[in-house]
């Protein structure tokens, strides 16, 4: 696994780079003697870890590290500073700028390899953890989307069931009126007023069905507002719609509702 890891070594002294490349021969090492050249390499290559000299003429290591931590593509690449300085102020600044560790010159082979291995391993674990978190987040979002879709389907099912229930009476009323009209036509006993009355009843039923659709649309509207209606008027409207069926079955309808009762 380690053989495929890539390291960028940045040091303005070529001999130091030769040593680093030799020590880290198990990795693919890209060497640069200049901070700006290092930026070009980072733009073109996928780098897993950076070994960065602090003191360089054109762009020092601190400034380069600061630039890297401000860029989305490079901000998560671990940076190990390589320096001949070991004073507290320098080391503190290295950590403040986002460095995760430092090694001193001249290089100690075992120490360098150990720190590189450790931080590559930690970086790899962090990436795996981030991938798992992203995967779990995606799963949860998908589950939430499924729940939302199921909820909408359930709501639509309830709405269709309610519409079916609400439309049963007006459809029956239409059927009764149409049957009555057909009966009189067959007997050739067409009465104009009677036909107009049947048509009026049919139109009333159709109007009720249209209003029912609007009511259900408003029910599922998030911005719906409450409205007041006259209960007596609504009951009378429904009665007129089913009146033919009541008369057919010799059912007497009695309504005892005060006219000023609101719903």
PDB file of C-alpha atoms in Angstrom:
ATOM      1  CA  UNK A   1       0.000   0.000   0.000  1.00  0.00           C
ATOM      2  CA  UNK A   2       2.745   2.473   0.921  1.00  0.00           C
ATOM      3  CA  UNK A   3       4.475   2.078  -2.445  1.00  0.00           C
ATOM      4  CA  UNK A   4       1.658   3.980  -4.136  1.00  0.00           C
ATOM      5  CA  UNK A   5       1.750   6.951  -1.758  1.00  0.00           C
ATOM      6  CA  UNK A   6       3.118  10.187  -3.177  1.00  0.00           C
ATOM      7  CA  UNK A   7       5.301  12.683  -1.326  1.00  0.00           C
ATOM      8  CA  UNK A   8       6.352  16.175  -2.356  1.00  0.00           C
ATOM      9  CA  UNK A   9       9.729  17.207  -0.930  1.00  0.00           C
ATOM     10  CA  UNK A  10      10.483  20.946  -1.105  1.00  0.00           C
ATOM     11  CA  UNK A  11      14.001  22.155  -0.223  1.00  0.00           C
ATOM     12  CA  UNK A  12      16.205  24.738  -1.926  1.00  0.00           C
ATOM     13  CA  UNK A  13      19.269  22.528  -1.343  1.00  0.00           C
ATOM     14  CA  UNK A  14      19.444  19.790  -4.035  1.00  0.00           C
ATOM     15  CA  UNK A  15      21.637  17.527  -1.872  1.00  0.00           C
ATOM     16  CA  UNK A  16      18.956  17.460   0.823  1.00  0.00           C
ATOM     17  CA  UNK A  17      16.400  16.415  -1.775  1.00  0.00           C
ATOM     18  CA  UNK A  18      18.698  13.624  -2.954  1.00  0.00           C
ATOM     19  CA  UNK A  19      18.909  12.339   0.615  1.00  0.00           C
ATOM     20  CA  UNK A  20      15.129  12.466   1.036  1.00  0.00           C
ATOM     21  CA  UNK A  21      14.501  10.650  -2.229  1.00  0.00           C
ATOM     22  CA  UNK A  22      17.025   7.978  -1.231  1.00  0.00           C
ATOM     23  CA  UNK A  23      15.577   7.499   2.269  1.00  0.00           C
ATOM     24  CA  UNK A  24      11.979   7.416   1.064  1.00  0.00           C
ATOM     25  CA  UNK A  25      12.567   5.046  -1.834  1.00  0.00           C
ATOM     26  CA  UNK A  26       9.463   3.033  -0.980  1.00  0.00           C
ATOM     27  CA  UNK A  27       7.322   6.035  -1.974  1.00  0.00           C
ATOM     28  CA  UNK A  28       6.913   8.044  -5.155  1.00  0.00           C
ATOM     29  CA  UNK A  29       8.726  11.268  -4.293  1.00  0.00           C
ATOM     30  CA  UNK A  30       8.426  14.491  -6.285  1.00  0.00           C
ATOM     31  CA  UNK A  31      11.290  16.916  -5.567  1.00  0.00           C
ATOM     32  CA  UNK A  32      11.248  20.707  -5.862  1.00  0.00           C
ATOM     33  CA  UNK A  33      13.845  23.357  -4.975  1.00  0.00           C
ATOM     34  CA  UNK A  34      11.384  26.251  -5.247  1.00  0.00           C
ATOM     35  CA  UNK A  35       8.081  27.078  -3.558  1.00  0.00           C
ATOM     36  CA  UNK A  36       6.405  28.287  -6.749  1.00  0.00           C
ATOM     37  CA  UNK A  37       7.525  25.190  -8.617  1.00  0.00           C
ATOM     38  CA  UNK A  38       6.016  23.132  -5.781  1.00  0.00           C
ATOM     39  CA  UNK A  39       2.663  24.835  -6.390  1.00  0.00           C
ATOM     40  CA  UNK A  40       2.764  23.722 -10.031  1.00  0.00           C
ATOM     41  CA  UNK A  41       3.451  20.128  -8.974  1.00  0.00           C
ATOM     42  CA  UNK A  42       0.561  20.226  -6.510  1.00  0.00           C
ATOM     43  CA  UNK A  43      -1.726  21.506  -9.255  1.00  0.00           C
ATOM     44  CA  UNK A  44      -0.894  18.575 -11.559  1.00  0.00           C
ATOM     45  CA  UNK A  45      -0.319  15.727  -9.087  1.00  0.00           C
ATOM     46  CA  UNK A  46      -2.242  14.086  -6.274  1.00  0.00           C
ATOM     47  CA  UNK A  47       0.100  14.429  -3.313  1.00  0.00           C
ATOM     48  CA  UNK A  48      -0.428  12.499  -0.068  1.00  0.00           C
ATOM     49  CA  UNK A  49       2.155  14.269   2.118  1.00  0.00           C
ATOM     50  CA  UNK A  50       4.482  17.287   1.904  1.00  0.00           C
ATOM     51  CA  UNK A  51       7.966  17.614   3.384  1.00  0.00           C
ATOM     52  CA  UNK A  52       8.586  21.344   3.460  1.00  0.00           C
ATOM     53  CA  UNK A  53      11.749  23.309   4.183  1.00  0.00           C
ATOM     54  CA  UNK A  54      11.178  26.512   6.126  1.00  0.00           C
ATOM     55  CA  UNK A  55      14.038  28.712   4.871  1.00  0.00           C
ATOM     56  CA  UNK A  56      13.848  29.203   1.082  1.00  0.00           C
ATOM     57  CA  UNK A  57      14.700  32.338  -0.948  1.00  0.00           C
ATOM     58  CA  UNK A  58      11.752  32.956  -3.282  1.00  0.00           C
ATOM     59  CA  UNK A  59       8.852  31.634  -1.169  1.00  0.00           C
ATOM     60  CA  UNK A  60       9.604  30.413   2.333  1.00  0.00           C
ATOM     61  CA  UNK A  61       7.992  27.342   3.830  1.00  0.00           C
ATOM     62  CA  UNK A  62       5.725  29.227   6.221  1.00  0.00           C
ATOM     63  CA  UNK A  63       4.208  31.356   3.456  1.00  0.00           C
ATOM     64  CA  UNK A  64       3.825  28.343   1.190  1.00  0.00           C
ATOM     65  CA  UNK A  65       2.112  26.336   3.941  1.00  0.00           C
ATOM     66  CA  UNK A  66      -0.295  29.209   4.580  1.00  0.00           C
ATOM     67  CA  UNK A  67      -1.189  29.303   0.883  1.00  0.00           C
ATOM     68  CA  UNK A  68      -1.762  25.547   0.809  1.00  0.00           C
ATOM     69  CA  UNK A  69      -4.081  25.604   3.807  1.00  0.00           C
ATOM     70  CA  UNK A  70      -6.237  28.248   2.120  1.00  0.00           C
ATOM     71  CA  UNK A  71      -6.825  26.136  -0.997  1.00  0.00           C
ATOM     72  CA  UNK A  72      -9.584  23.464  -0.942  1.00  0.00           C
ATOM     73  CA  UNK A  73      -7.505  20.985  -2.988  1.00  0.00           C
ATOM     74  CA  UNK A  74      -4.429  21.146  -0.743  1.00  0.00           C
ATOM     75  CA  UNK A  75      -5.749  22.170   2.691  1.00  0.00           C
ATOM     76  CA  UNK A  76      -6.001  18.584   3.951  1.00  0.00           C
ATOM     77  CA  UNK A  77      -2.576  17.420   2.766  1.00  0.00           C
ATOM     78  CA  UNK A  78      -0.404  16.808   5.860  1.00  0.00           C
ATOM     79  CA  UNK A  79       2.686  19.051   5.998  1.00  0.00           C
ATOM     80  CA  UNK A  80       5.843  18.037   7.849  1.00  0.00           C
ATOM     81  CA  UNK A  81       8.348  20.876   8.151  1.00  0.00           C
ATOM     82  CA  UNK A  82      12.030  20.075   7.682  1.00  0.00           C
ATOM     83  CA  UNK A  83      14.327  22.576   9.363  1.00  0.00           C
ATOM     84  CA  UNK A  84      17.686  23.100  10.961  1.00  0.00           C
ATOM     85  CA  UNK A  85      15.972  25.293  13.565  1.00  0.00           C
ATOM     86  CA  UNK A  86      14.571  23.737  16.696  1.00  0.00           C
ATOM     87  CA  UNK A  87      13.770  26.806  18.815  1.00  0.00           C
ATOM     88  CA  UNK A  88      10.362  26.981  20.442  1.00  0.00           C
ATOM     89  CA  UNK A  89       9.194  30.030  18.474  1.00  0.00           C
ATOM     90  CA  UNK A  90       9.887  28.415  15.079  1.00  0.00           C
ATOM     91  CA  UNK A  91       8.226  25.135  16.049  1.00  0.00           C
ATOM     92  CA  UNK A  92       5.195  26.932  17.473  1.00  0.00           C
ATOM     93  CA  UNK A  93       4.781  28.944  14.269  1.00  0.00           C
ATOM     94  CA  UNK A  94       5.042  25.757  12.209  1.00  0.00           C
ATOM     95  CA  UNK A  95       2.129  24.221  14.113  1.00  0.00           C
ATOM     96  CA  UNK A  96       0.101  27.445  14.052  1.00  0.00           C
ATOM     97  CA  UNK A  97       0.281  27.543  10.244  1.00  0.00           C
ATOM     98  CA  UNK A  98      -1.128  24.021   9.935  1.00  0.00           C
ATOM     99  CA  UNK A  99       1.961  21.827  10.023  1.00  0.00           C
ATOM    100  CA  UNK A 100       1.343  18.468  11.690  1.00  0.00           C
ATOM    101  CA  UNK A 101       4.981  17.714  12.597  1.00  0.00           C
ATOM    102  CA  UNK A 102       8.612  18.643  11.991  1.00  0.00           C
ATOM    103  CA  UNK A 103      11.949  16.876  11.514  1.00  0.00           C
ATOM    104  CA  UNK A 104      15.345  18.503  11.977  1.00  0.00           C
ATOM    105  CA  UNK A 105      18.384  18.513   9.749  1.00  0.00           C
ATOM    106  CA  UNK A 106      20.603  16.598   9.408  1.00  0.00           C
ATOM    107  CA  UNK A 107      18.017  13.856   8.857  1.00  0.00           C
ATOM    108  CA  UNK A 108      17.819  10.839  11.121  1.00  0.00           C
ATOM    109  CA  UNK A 109      16.715   8.026   8.840  1.00  0.00           C
ATOM    110  CA  UNK A 110      14.611   6.026  11.308  1.00  0.00           C
ATOM    111  CA  UNK A 111      12.977   9.131  12.739  1.00  0.00           C
ATOM    112  CA  UNK A 112      12.106  10.499   9.289  1.00  0.00           C
ATOM    113  CA  UNK A 113      10.661   7.204   8.046  1.00  0.00           C
ATOM    114  CA  UNK A 114       8.721   6.704  11.275  1.00  0.00           C
ATOM    115  CA  UNK A 115       7.106  10.144  11.144  1.00  0.00           C
ATOM    116  CA  UNK A 116       6.298   9.896   7.445  1.00  0.00           C
ATOM    117  CA  UNK A 117       4.735   6.446   7.935  1.00  0.00           C
ATOM    118  CA  UNK A 118       2.745   7.617  10.944  1.00  0.00           C
ATOM    119  CA  UNK A 119       1.253  10.671   9.275  1.00  0.00           C
ATOM    120  CA  UNK A 120       0.503   8.879   6.013  1.00  0.00           C
ATOM    121  CA  UNK A 121      -1.306   6.213   8.022  1.00  0.00           C
ATOM    122  CA  UNK A 122      -3.236   8.811  10.028  1.00  0.00           C
ATOM    123  CA  UNK A 123      -4.114  10.710   6.869  1.00  0.00           C
ATOM    124  CA  UNK A 124      -5.356   7.525   5.244  1.00  0.00           C
ATOM    125  CA  UNK A 125      -7.481   6.705   8.292  1.00  0.00           C
ATOM    126  CA  UNK A 126      -8.948  10.213   8.260  1.00  0.00           C
ATOM    127  CA  UNK A 127      -9.847   9.859   4.587  1.00  0.00           C
ATOM    128  CA  UNK A 128     -11.480   6.480   5.219  1.00  0.00           C
ATOM    129  CA  UNK A 129     -13.416   7.917   8.140  1.00  0.00           C
ATOM    130  CA  UNK A 130     -14.515  10.899   6.055  1.00  0.00           C
ATOM    131  CA  UNK A 131     -15.644   8.538   3.280  1.00  0.00           C
ATOM    132  CA  UNK A 132     -17.634   6.458   5.778  1.00  0.00           C
ATOM    133  CA  UNK A 133     -19.235   9.573   7.230  1.00  0.00           C
ATOM    134  CA  UNK A 134     -20.148  10.756   3.735  1.00  0.00           C
ATOM    135  CA  UNK A 135     -21.517   7.314   2.874  1.00  0.00           C
ATOM    136  CA  UNK A 136     -23.604   7.160   6.054  1.00  0.00           C
ATOM    137  CA  UNK A 137     -24.827  10.701   5.460  1.00  0.00           C
ATOM    138  CA  UNK A 138     -25.873   9.755   1.925  1.00  0.00           C
ATOM    139  CA  UNK A 139     -27.688   6.677   3.253  1.00  0.00           C
ATOM    140  CA  UNK A 140     -29.538   8.742   5.844  1.00  0.00           C
ATOM    141  CA  UNK A 141     -30.507  11.338   3.241  1.00  0.00           C
ATOM    142  CA  UNK A 142     -31.779   8.579   0.963  1.00  0.00           C
ATOM    143  CA  UNK A 143     -33.764   7.075   3.853  1.00  0.00           C
ATOM    144  CA  UNK A 144     -35.242  10.482   4.607  1.00  0.00           C
ATOM    145  CA  UNK A 145     -36.147  10.920   0.937  1.00  0.00           C
ATOM    146  CA  UNK A 146     -37.826   7.501   0.966  1.00  0.00           C
ATOM    147  CA  UNK A 147     -39.800   8.438   4.081  1.00  0.00           C
ATOM    148  CA  UNK A 148     -40.859  11.719   2.483  1.00  0.00           C
ATOM    149  CA  UNK A 149     -41.927   9.922  -0.707  1.00  0.00           C
ATOM    150  CA  UNK A 150     -43.829   7.291   1.302  1.00  0.00           C
ATOM    151  CA  UNK A 151     -45.475  10.011   3.340  1.00  0.00           C
ATOM    152  CA  UNK A 152     -46.565  11.797   0.173  1.00  0.00           C
ATOM    153  CA  UNK A 153     -47.894   8.555  -1.310  1.00  0.00           C
ATOM    154  CA  UNK A 154     -49.797   7.843   1.903  1.00  0.00           C
ATOM    155  CA  UNK A 155     -51.228  11.355   1.859  1.00  0.00           C
ATOM    156  CA  UNK A 156     -52.248  10.933  -1.788  1.00  0.00           C
ATOM    157  CA  UNK A 157     -53.855   7.588  -0.922  1.00  0.00           C
ATOM    158  CA  UNK A 158     -55.825   9.198   1.888  1.00  0.00           C
ATOM    159  CA  UNK A 159     -56.860  12.022  -0.402  1.00  0.00           C
ATOM    160  CA  UNK A 160     -58.053   9.628  -3.138  1.00  0.00           C
ATOM    161  CA  UNK A 161     -59.969   7.595  -0.557  1.00  0.00           C
ATOM    162  CA  UNK A 162     -61.602  10.741   0.783  1.00  0.00           C
ATOM    163  CA  UNK A 163     -62.447  11.986  -2.725  1.00  0.00           C
ATOM    164  CA  UNK A 164     -63.964   8.599  -3.567  1.00  0.00           C
ATOM    165  CA  UNK A 165     -66.106   8.814  -0.442  1.00  0.00           C
ATOM    166  CA  UNK A 166     -67.154  12.410  -1.165  1.00  0.00           C
ATOM    167  CA  UNK A 167     -67.966  11.703  -4.811  1.00  0.00           C
ATOM    168  CA  UNK A 168     -70.086   8.648  -4.174  1.00  0.00           C
ATOM    169  CA  UNK A 169     -73.261  10.610  -3.408  1.00  0.00           C
ATOM    170  CA  UNK A 170     -73.034  13.159  -6.255  1.00  0.00           C
ATOM    171  CA  UNK A 171     -72.237  10.374  -8.738  1.00  0.00           C
ATOM    172  CA  UNK A 172     -75.284   8.465  -7.519  1.00  0.00           C
ATOM    173  CA  UNK A 173     -77.359  11.624  -7.856  1.00  0.00           C
ATOM    174  CA  UNK A 174     -76.159  12.130 -11.429  1.00  0.00           C
ATOM    175  CA  UNK A 175     -76.942   8.507 -12.206  1.00  0.00           C
ATOM    176  CA  UNK A 176     -80.457   8.823 -10.795  1.00  0.00           C
ATOM    177  CA  UNK A 177     -81.166  12.001 -12.762  1.00  0.00           C
ATOM    178  CA  UNK A 178     -79.786  10.580 -16.001  1.00  0.00           C
ATOM    179  CA  UNK A 179     -81.816   7.376 -15.510  1.00  0.00           C
ATOM    180  CA  UNK A 180     -84.962   9.426 -14.920  1.00  0.00           C
ATOM    181  CA  UNK A 181     -84.345  11.505 -18.042  1.00  0.00           C
ATOM    182  CA  UNK A 182     -83.743   8.367 -20.099  1.00  0.00           C
ATOM    183  CA  UNK A 183     -86.946   6.818 -18.734  1.00  0.00           C
ATOM    184  CA  UNK A 184     -89.095   9.796 -19.754  1.00  0.00           C
ATOM    185  CA  UNK A 185     -87.482   9.921 -23.194  1.00  0.00           C
ATOM    186  CA  UNK A 186     -88.326   6.273 -23.791  1.00  0.00           C
ATOM    187  CA  UNK A 187     -91.950   6.895 -22.770  1.00  0.00           C
ATOM    188  CA  UNK A 188     -91.993   9.923 -25.027  1.00  0.00           C
ATOM    189  CA  UNK A 189     -93.266  11.918 -22.089  1.00  0.00           C
ATOM    190  CA  UNK A 190     -90.679  14.632 -22.025  1.00  0.00           C
ATOM    191  CA  UNK A 191     -91.583  17.494 -19.769  1.00  0.00           C
ATOM    192  CA  UNK A 192     -89.444  20.566 -20.311  1.00  0.00           C
ATOM    193  CA  UNK A 193     -89.580  21.774 -16.711  1.00  0.00           C
ATOM    194  CA  UNK A 194     -88.832  18.277 -15.445  1.00  0.00           C
ATOM    195  CA  UNK A 195     -85.835  17.983 -17.779  1.00  0.00           C
ATOM    196  CA  UNK A 196     -84.527  21.369 -16.680  1.00  0.00           C
ATOM    197  CA  UNK A 197     -84.859  20.292 -13.067  1.00  0.00           C
ATOM    198  CA  UNK A 198     -82.837  17.110 -13.739  1.00  0.00           C
ATOM    199  CA  UNK A 199     -80.192  19.148 -15.546  1.00  0.00           C
ATOM    200  CA  UNK A 200     -80.079  21.541 -12.610  1.00  0.00           C
ATOM    201  CA  UNK A 201     -79.545  18.623 -10.223  1.00  0.00           C
ATOM    202  CA  UNK A 202     -76.778  17.201 -12.426  1.00  0.00           C
ATOM    203  CA  UNK A 203     -75.016  20.557 -12.637  1.00  0.00           C
ATOM    204  CA  UNK A 204     -75.295  20.921  -8.878  1.00  0.00           C
ATOM    205  CA  UNK A 205     -73.627  17.531  -8.384  1.00  0.00           C
ATOM    206  CA  UNK A 206     -70.863  18.381 -10.818  1.00  0.00           C
ATOM    207  CA  UNK A 207     -70.315  21.716  -9.058  1.00  0.00           C
ATOM    208  CA  UNK A 208     -70.088  19.911  -5.723  1.00  0.00           C
ATOM    209  CA  UNK A 209     -67.448  17.524  -7.134  1.00  0.00           C
ATOM    210  CA  UNK A 210     -65.406  20.435  -8.456  1.00  0.00           C
ATOM    211  CA  UNK A 211     -65.577  22.166  -5.081  1.00  0.00           C
ATOM    212  CA  UNK A 212     -64.482  18.939  -3.406  1.00  0.00           C
ATOM    213  CA  UNK A 213     -61.362  18.836  -5.561  1.00  0.00           C
ATOM    214  CA  UNK A 214     -60.597  22.442  -4.647  1.00  0.00           C
ATOM    215  CA  UNK A 215     -61.153  21.666  -0.956  1.00  0.00           C
ATOM    216  CA  UNK A 216     -58.636  18.824  -1.039  1.00  0.00           C
ATOM    217  CA  UNK A 217     -56.123  20.923  -2.946  1.00  0.00           C
ATOM    218  CA  UNK A 218     -56.425  23.596  -0.269  1.00  0.00           C
ATOM    219  CA  UNK A 219     -56.109  20.974   2.467  1.00  0.00           C
ATOM    220  CA  UNK A 220     -52.643  20.015   1.236  1.00  0.00           C
ATOM    221  CA  UNK A 221     -51.670  23.620   0.620  1.00  0.00           C
ATOM    222  CA  UNK A 222     -49.073  24.753   3.193  1.00  0.00           C
ATOM    223  CA  UNK A 223     -50.354  28.334   2.939  1.00  0.00           C
ATOM    224  CA  UNK A 224     -54.004  27.466   3.496  1.00  0.00           C
ATOM    225  CA  UNK A 225     -56.102  29.763   5.689  1.00  0.00           C
ATOM    226  CA  UNK A 226     -59.203  29.099   7.756  1.00  0.00           C
ATOM    227  CA  UNK A 227     -62.579  30.104   6.323  1.00  0.00           C
ATOM    228  CA  UNK A 228     -66.066  30.374   7.839  1.00  0.00           C
ATOM    229  CA  UNK A 229     -69.101  28.767   6.209  1.00  0.00           C
ATOM    230  CA  UNK A 230     -72.844  28.588   6.875  1.00  0.00           C
ATOM    231  CA  UNK A 231     -73.719  25.080   8.064  1.00  0.00           C
ATOM    232  CA  UNK A 232     -77.407  25.303   7.102  1.00  0.00           C
ATOM    233  CA  UNK A 233     -76.506  26.446   3.598  1.00  0.00           C
ATOM    234  CA  UNK A 234     -74.032  23.579   3.124  1.00  0.00           C
ATOM    235  CA  UNK A 235     -76.448  20.935   4.412  1.00  0.00           C
ATOM    236  CA  UNK A 236     -79.172  22.282   2.140  1.00  0.00           C
ATOM    237  CA  UNK A 237     -76.787  22.165  -0.821  1.00  0.00           C
ATOM    238  CA  UNK A 238     -76.037  18.494  -0.150  1.00  0.00           C
ATOM    239  CA  UNK A 239     -79.732  17.764   0.354  1.00  0.00           C
ATOM    240  CA  UNK A 240     -80.614  19.224  -3.041  1.00  0.00           C
ATOM    241  CA  UNK A 241     -77.948  17.026  -4.580  1.00  0.00           C
ATOM    242  CA  UNK A 242     -79.336  13.781  -3.134  1.00  0.00           C
ATOM    243  CA  UNK A 243     -82.998  14.833  -3.152  1.00  0.00           C
ATOM    244  CA  UNK A 244     -83.934  12.610  -6.122  1.00  0.00           C
ATOM    245  CA  UNK A 245     -82.640   9.513  -4.343  1.00  0.00           C
ATOM    246  CA  UNK A 246     -84.513  10.417  -1.145  1.00  0.00           C
ATOM    247  CA  UNK A 247     -87.746  10.913  -3.031  1.00  0.00           C
ATOM    248  CA  UNK A 248     -87.250   7.649  -4.879  1.00  0.00           C
ATOM    249  CA  UNK A 249     -86.912   5.796  -1.589  1.00  0.00           C
ATOM    250  CA  UNK A 250     -89.755   7.783   0.047  1.00  0.00           C
ATOM    251  CA  UNK A 251     -87.351   9.205   2.624  1.00  0.00           C
ATOM    252  CA  UNK A 252     -88.422  12.374   4.366  1.00  0.00           C
ATOM    253  CA  UNK A 253     -85.665  14.860   5.119  1.00  0.00           C
ATOM    254  CA  UNK A 254     -86.050  17.225   8.065  1.00  0.00           C
ATOM    255  CA  UNK A 255     -83.493  19.938   8.716  1.00  0.00           C
ATOM    256  CA  UNK A 256     -83.482  21.785  12.031  1.00  0.00           C
ATOM    257  CA  UNK A 257     -80.457  24.070  11.982  1.00  0.00           C
ATOM    258  CA  UNK A 258     -80.345  27.718  12.944  1.00  0.00           C
ATOM    259  CA  UNK A 259     -79.466  29.913  10.008  1.00  0.00           C
ATOM    260  CA  UNK A 260     -76.754  31.801  11.890  1.00  0.00           C
ATOM    261  CA  UNK A 261     -74.681  28.767  12.914  1.00  0.00           C
ATOM    262  CA  UNK A 262     -71.241  28.963  11.361  1.00  0.00           C
ATOM    263  CA  UNK A 263     -68.603  26.287  10.830  1.00  0.00           C
TER     264      UNK A 263
END
